[in-house]
Amino acid sequence: MLWHKLIGFAILSLALTQLEFVQSDVPASGCRNNFSSVAGKCLYASKNWLNWYEADRTCRSLGAELLSVQNQTQLQQIEKWLNTTLPFTLDFWTSGNSLGQKGVYFWQSNGEQARNMPWSPGQPRSADGDCLSLIANKLHNTGYYDYGLKVNNCTFWASIVCEQQPQKYNTRICLQPGSFENAQVLA
């Protein structure tokens, strides 16, 4: 009996020495590169001023899309982050546009029709353009802005917010190549 336990222990020890940890390139937040975890998304903001088309290409070059806003709660979390990340920046492009159908807005990032929008006062005005930006509506005495959506001409310049979906963080334990064969030789 002792002999069988000793062989089993030897095989287990050999297998454990052959273990290799394979880590994902995604940090625990699920966000890559210079992206921050905000409102269930990975966000990146840049103060560079671009037109909507350049902004869309810039986000795509980062493996991301322009921002889409699903509801007021999400917008409030994004506002807090924007006010901290890029204070005093008043205008950001989103993925929202009516490029295919005037006056009907869709999120370019996911193809969904934009509904229940957090519009700025007096918006939407489809005569102003086809692309949606987040614009600062009001400066509070605390120095924070409230943002809302505004229709703009797509060739105007604004800063950008890119979004990615968070990646799942995985650490895997794998046997090194050949470890199974090595364990069989001992048995």
mmCIF file of C-alpha atoms in Angstrom:
data_model
loop_
_atom_site.group_PDB
_atom_site.id
_atom_site.type_symbol
_atom_site.label_atom_id
_atom_site.label_comp_id
_atom_site.label_asym_id
_atom_site.label_seq_id
_atom_site.Cartn_x
_atom_site.Cartn_y
_atom_site.Cartn_z
ATOM 1 C CA MET A 1 0.000 0.000 0.000
ATOM 2 C CA LEU A 2 2.774 2.436 0.850
ATOM 3 C CA TRP A 3 4.374 1.708 -2.535
ATOM 4 C CA HIS A 4 1.197 2.770 -4.443
ATOM 5 C CA LYS A 5 0.894 5.978 -2.401
ATOM 6 C CA LEU A 6 4.528 6.806 -3.082
ATOM 7 C CA ILE A 7 4.090 6.322 -6.854
ATOM 8 C CA GLY A 8 0.889 8.397 -6.823
ATOM 9 C CA PHE A 9 2.660 11.144 -4.890
ATOM 10 C CA ALA A 10 5.561 11.078 -7.376
ATOM 11 C CA ILE A 11 3.186 11.400 -10.353
ATOM 12 C CA LEU A 12 1.288 14.247 -8.690
ATOM 13 C CA SER A 13 4.544 16.036 -7.837
ATOM 14 C CA LEU A 14 5.766 15.715 -11.411
ATOM 15 C CA ALA A 15 2.468 17.045 -12.782
ATOM 16 C CA LEU A 16 2.544 20.009 -10.388
ATOM 17 C CA THR A 17 6.084 20.938 -11.418
ATOM 18 C CA GLN A 18 4.884 20.976 -15.031
ATOM 19 C CA LEU A 19 2.082 23.463 -14.357
ATOM 20 C CA GLU A 20 2.330 26.767 -16.095
ATOM 21 C CA PHE A 21 0.229 29.839 -15.398
ATOM 22 C CA VAL A 22 -1.103 31.478 -18.536
ATOM 23 C CA GLN A 23 -2.385 34.959 -17.852
ATOM 24 C CA SER A 24 -4.534 37.033 -20.082
ATOM 25 C CA ASP A 25 -3.298 40.438 -21.262
ATOM 26 C CA VAL A 26 -6.421 41.930 -19.695
ATOM 27 C CA PRO A 27 -6.031 43.440 -16.199
ATOM 28 C CA ALA A 28 -8.532 42.686 -13.440
ATOM 29 C CA SER A 29 -10.703 45.682 -14.437
ATOM 30 C CA GLY A 30 -11.344 44.036 -17.800
ATOM 31 C CA CYS A 31 -10.120 47.155 -19.621
ATOM 32 C CA ARG A 32 -7.091 47.291 -21.888
ATOM 33 C CA ASN A 33 -4.484 49.953 -22.610
ATOM 34 C CA ASN A 34 -5.458 53.431 -21.418
ATOM 35 C CA PHE A 35 -9.140 52.568 -20.944
ATOM 36 C CA SER A 36 -10.926 52.999 -17.598
ATOM 37 C CA SER A 37 -13.788 50.947 -16.228
ATOM 38 C CA VAL A 38 -16.855 53.229 -16.076
ATOM 39 C CA ALA A 39 -20.570 52.383 -16.073
ATOM 40 C CA GLY A 40 -19.983 48.793 -17.209
ATOM 41 C CA LYS A 41 -17.829 49.932 -20.154
ATOM 42 C CA CYS A 42 -14.168 50.559 -20.803
ATOM 43 C CA LEU A 43 -13.779 54.237 -21.712
ATOM 44 C CA TYR A 44 -10.996 56.340 -23.175
ATOM 45 C CA ALA A 45 -11.228 60.107 -23.610
ATOM 46 C CA SER A 46 -9.017 62.387 -25.636
ATOM 47 C CA LYS A 47 -9.026 66.170 -25.671
ATOM 48 C CA ASN A 48 -7.880 66.211 -29.310
ATOM 49 C CA TRP A 49 -10.488 67.929 -31.446
ATOM 50 C CA LEU A 50 -11.633 65.919 -34.451
ATOM 51 C CA ASN A 51 -14.650 65.827 -36.722
ATOM 52 C CA TRP A 52 -17.064 62.914 -36.229
ATOM 53 C CA TYR A 53 -15.551 60.814 -39.031
ATOM 54 C CA GLU A 54 -12.000 61.252 -37.723
ATOM 55 C CA ALA A 55 -13.214 60.507 -34.198
ATOM 56 C CA ASP A 56 -14.862 57.277 -35.372
ATOM 57 C CA ARG A 57 -11.658 56.189 -37.168
ATOM 58 C CA THR A 58 -9.531 57.065 -34.134
ATOM 59 C CA CYS A 59 -11.652 54.909 -31.827
ATOM 60 C CA ARG A 60 -11.631 52.034 -34.321
ATOM 61 C CA SER A 61 -7.828 52.234 -34.530
ATOM 62 C CA LEU A 62 -7.818 51.618 -30.754
ATOM 63 C CA GLY A 63 -10.066 48.563 -31.112
ATOM 64 C CA ALA A 64 -13.018 50.560 -29.788
ATOM 65 C CA GLU A 65 -16.106 52.504 -30.888
ATOM 66 C CA LEU A 66 -17.373 55.985 -30.170
ATOM 67 C CA LEU A 67 -19.418 56.198 -26.963
ATOM 68 C CA SER A 68 -23.083 55.221 -26.837
ATOM 69 C CA VAL A 69 -25.288 56.228 -23.886
ATOM 70 C CA GLN A 70 -28.118 53.879 -22.906
ATOM 71 C CA ASN A 71 -29.759 55.754 -20.016
ATOM 72 C CA GLN A 72 -29.537 58.604 -17.522
ATOM 73 C CA THR A 73 -27.878 56.494 -14.805
ATOM 74 C CA GLN A 74 -25.103 55.492 -17.169
ATOM 75 C CA LEU A 75 -24.699 59.117 -18.279
ATOM 76 C CA GLN A 76 -24.308 60.271 -14.660
ATOM 77 C CA GLN A 77 -21.454 57.798 -14.091
ATOM 78 C CA ILE A 78 -19.819 58.872 -17.360
ATOM 79 C CA GLU A 79 -20.220 62.561 -16.367
ATOM 80 C CA LYS A 80 -18.370 61.998 -13.079
ATOM 81 C CA TRP A 81 -15.560 60.276 -14.934
ATOM 82 C CA LEU A 82 -15.354 62.961 -17.659
ATOM 83 C CA ASN A 83 -15.316 65.761 -15.084
ATOM 84 C CA THR A 84 -12.337 64.084 -13.390
ATOM 85 C CA THR A 85 -10.518 62.815 -16.489
ATOM 86 C CA LEU A 86 -10.876 65.848 -18.766
ATOM 87 C CA PRO A 87 -12.162 68.772 -16.706
ATOM 88 C CA PHE A 88 -13.222 71.881 -18.619
ATOM 89 C CA THR A 89 -13.864 69.893 -21.816
ATOM 90 C CA LEU A 90 -17.292 70.894 -23.060
ATOM 91 C CA ASP A 91 -18.036 68.752 -26.129
ATOM 92 C CA PHE A 92 -17.452 65.043 -26.938
ATOM 93 C CA TRP A 93 -18.507 63.015 -29.967
ATOM 94 C CA THR A 94 -20.689 59.953 -29.426
ATOM 95 C CA SER A 95 -21.497 57.168 -31.887
ATOM 96 C CA GLY A 96 -25.055 58.520 -32.278
ATOM 97 C CA ASN A 97 -26.094 59.706 -35.722
ATOM 98 C CA SER A 98 -28.945 59.925 -38.207
ATOM 99 C CA LEU A 99 -26.786 59.388 -41.294
ATOM 100 C CA GLY A 100 -29.157 56.813 -42.797
ATOM 101 C CA GLN A 101 -32.484 58.372 -41.905
ATOM 102 C CA LYS A 102 -32.800 62.075 -41.075
ATOM 103 C CA GLY A 103 -34.216 62.673 -37.595
ATOM 104 C CA VAL A 104 -34.007 58.994 -36.510
ATOM 105 C CA TYR A 105 -30.908 58.381 -34.412
ATOM 106 C CA PHE A 106 -28.919 55.170 -34.134
ATOM 107 C CA TRP A 107 -25.838 54.213 -32.149
ATOM 108 C CA GLN A 108 -23.094 53.481 -34.673
ATOM 109 C CA SER A 109 -21.328 51.321 -32.089
ATOM 110 C CA ASN A 110 -24.093 48.718 -31.802
ATOM 111 C CA GLY A 111 -26.621 49.554 -34.552
ATOM 112 C CA GLU A 112 -29.469 50.056 -32.063
ATOM 113 C CA GLN A 113 -31.960 52.862 -32.411
ATOM 114 C CA ALA A 114 -31.273 55.498 -29.791
ATOM 115 C CA ARG A 115 -34.303 55.744 -27.515
ATOM 116 C CA ASN A 116 -34.972 57.587 -24.244
ATOM 117 C CA MET A 117 -32.145 59.950 -24.958
ATOM 118 C CA PRO A 118 -30.718 62.344 -22.350
ATOM 119 C CA TRP A 119 -31.160 65.402 -24.613
ATOM 120 C CA SER A 120 -29.786 68.833 -23.846
ATOM 121 C CA PRO A 121 -32.469 71.537 -23.523
ATOM 122 C CA GLY A 122 -34.027 72.405 -26.899
ATOM 123 C CA GLN A 123 -32.741 69.221 -28.557
ATOM 124 C CA PRO A 124 -33.015 67.344 -30.843
ATOM 125 C CA ARG A 125 -32.904 69.780 -33.746
ATOM 126 C CA SER A 126 -32.277 67.655 -36.825
ATOM 127 C CA ALA A 127 -31.657 70.773 -38.936
ATOM 128 C CA ASP A 128 -28.368 71.242 -37.000
ATOM 129 C CA GLY A 129 -26.758 68.124 -38.496
ATOM 130 C CA ASP A 130 -26.643 64.349 -38.310
ATOM 131 C CA CYS A 131 -24.178 63.469 -35.517
ATOM 132 C CA LEU A 132 -24.651 63.489 -31.739
ATOM 133 C CA SER A 133 -22.251 64.935 -29.232
ATOM 134 C CA LEU A 134 -22.286 65.102 -25.451
ATOM 135 C CA ILE A 135 -22.260 68.779 -24.605
ATOM 136 C CA ALA A 136 -21.900 70.469 -21.223
ATOM 137 C CA ASN A 137 -25.255 71.995 -20.306
ATOM 138 C CA LYS A 138 -24.543 73.480 -16.927
ATOM 139 C CA LEU A 139 -21.544 74.175 -14.703
ATOM 140 C CA HIS A 140 -22.223 73.551 -11.018
ATOM 141 C CA ASN A 141 -20.518 75.547 -8.273
ATOM 142 C CA THR A 142 -18.514 72.361 -7.552
ATOM 143 C CA GLY A 143 -16.872 72.702 -10.974
ATOM 144 C CA TYR A 144 -18.718 69.745 -12.490
ATOM 145 C CA TYR A 145 -20.673 69.787 -15.717
ATOM 146 C CA ASP A 146 -23.984 68.146 -16.533
ATOM 147 C CA TYR A 147 -23.890 66.746 -20.065
ATOM 148 C CA GLY A 148 -26.674 66.090 -22.551
ATOM 149 C CA LEU A 149 -26.920 65.041 -26.185
ATOM 150 C CA LYS A 150 -26.912 67.647 -28.922
ATOM 151 C CA VAL A 151 -27.294 67.318 -32.689
ATOM 152 C CA ASN A 152 -24.262 68.721 -34.529
ATOM 153 C CA ASN A 153 -22.894 68.912 -38.024
ATOM 154 C CA CYS A 154 -20.563 65.899 -38.398
ATOM 155 C CA THR A 155 -17.762 68.143 -39.688
ATOM 156 C CA PHE A 156 -17.628 70.225 -36.478
ATOM 157 C CA TRP A 157 -14.762 69.543 -34.115
ATOM 158 C CA ALA A 158 -15.140 67.991 -30.682
ATOM 159 C CA SER A 159 -13.158 65.789 -28.288
ATOM 160 C CA ILE A 160 -13.794 62.046 -28.248
ATOM 161 C CA VAL A 161 -14.845 59.291 -25.882
ATOM 162 C CA CYS A 162 -14.182 55.750 -27.083
ATOM 163 C CA GLU A 163 -15.702 52.642 -25.524
ATOM 164 C CA GLN A 164 -14.839 48.959 -25.435
ATOM 165 C CA GLN A 165 -16.733 46.154 -23.794
ATOM 166 C CA PRO A 166 -14.865 44.826 -20.738
ATOM 167 C CA GLN A 167 -13.001 41.595 -21.371
ATOM 168 C CA LYS A 168 -13.280 38.722 -18.961
ATOM 169 C CA TYR A 169 -10.178 38.254 -16.871
ATOM 170 C CA ASN A 170 -8.976 34.667 -17.099
ATOM 171 C CA THR A 171 -6.040 32.928 -15.539
ATOM 172 C CA ARG A 172 -5.611 29.409 -16.799
ATOM 173 C CA ILE A 173 -3.511 26.580 -15.448
ATOM 174 C CA CYS A 174 -2.061 24.421 -18.177
ATOM 175 C CA LEU A 175 0.341 21.534 -18.239
ATOM 176 C CA GLN A 176 3.546 22.294 -20.094
ATOM 177 C CA PRO A 177 3.942 20.396 -23.351
ATOM 178 C CA GLY A 178 5.120 16.840 -22.797
ATOM 179 C CA SER A 179 4.200 16.697 -19.081
ATOM 180 C CA PHE A 180 1.497 14.083 -19.689
ATOM 181 C CA GLU A 181 3.996 11.849 -21.484
ATOM 182 C CA ASN A 182 6.521 12.341 -18.661
ATOM 183 C CA ALA A 183 3.916 11.282 -16.078
ATOM 184 C CA GLN A 184 3.085 8.170 -18.109
ATOM 185 C CA VAL A 185 6.758 7.147 -18.233
ATOM 186 C CA LEU A 186 6.990 7.117 -14.421
ATOM 187 C CA ALA A 187 3.799 5.144 -14.002
#
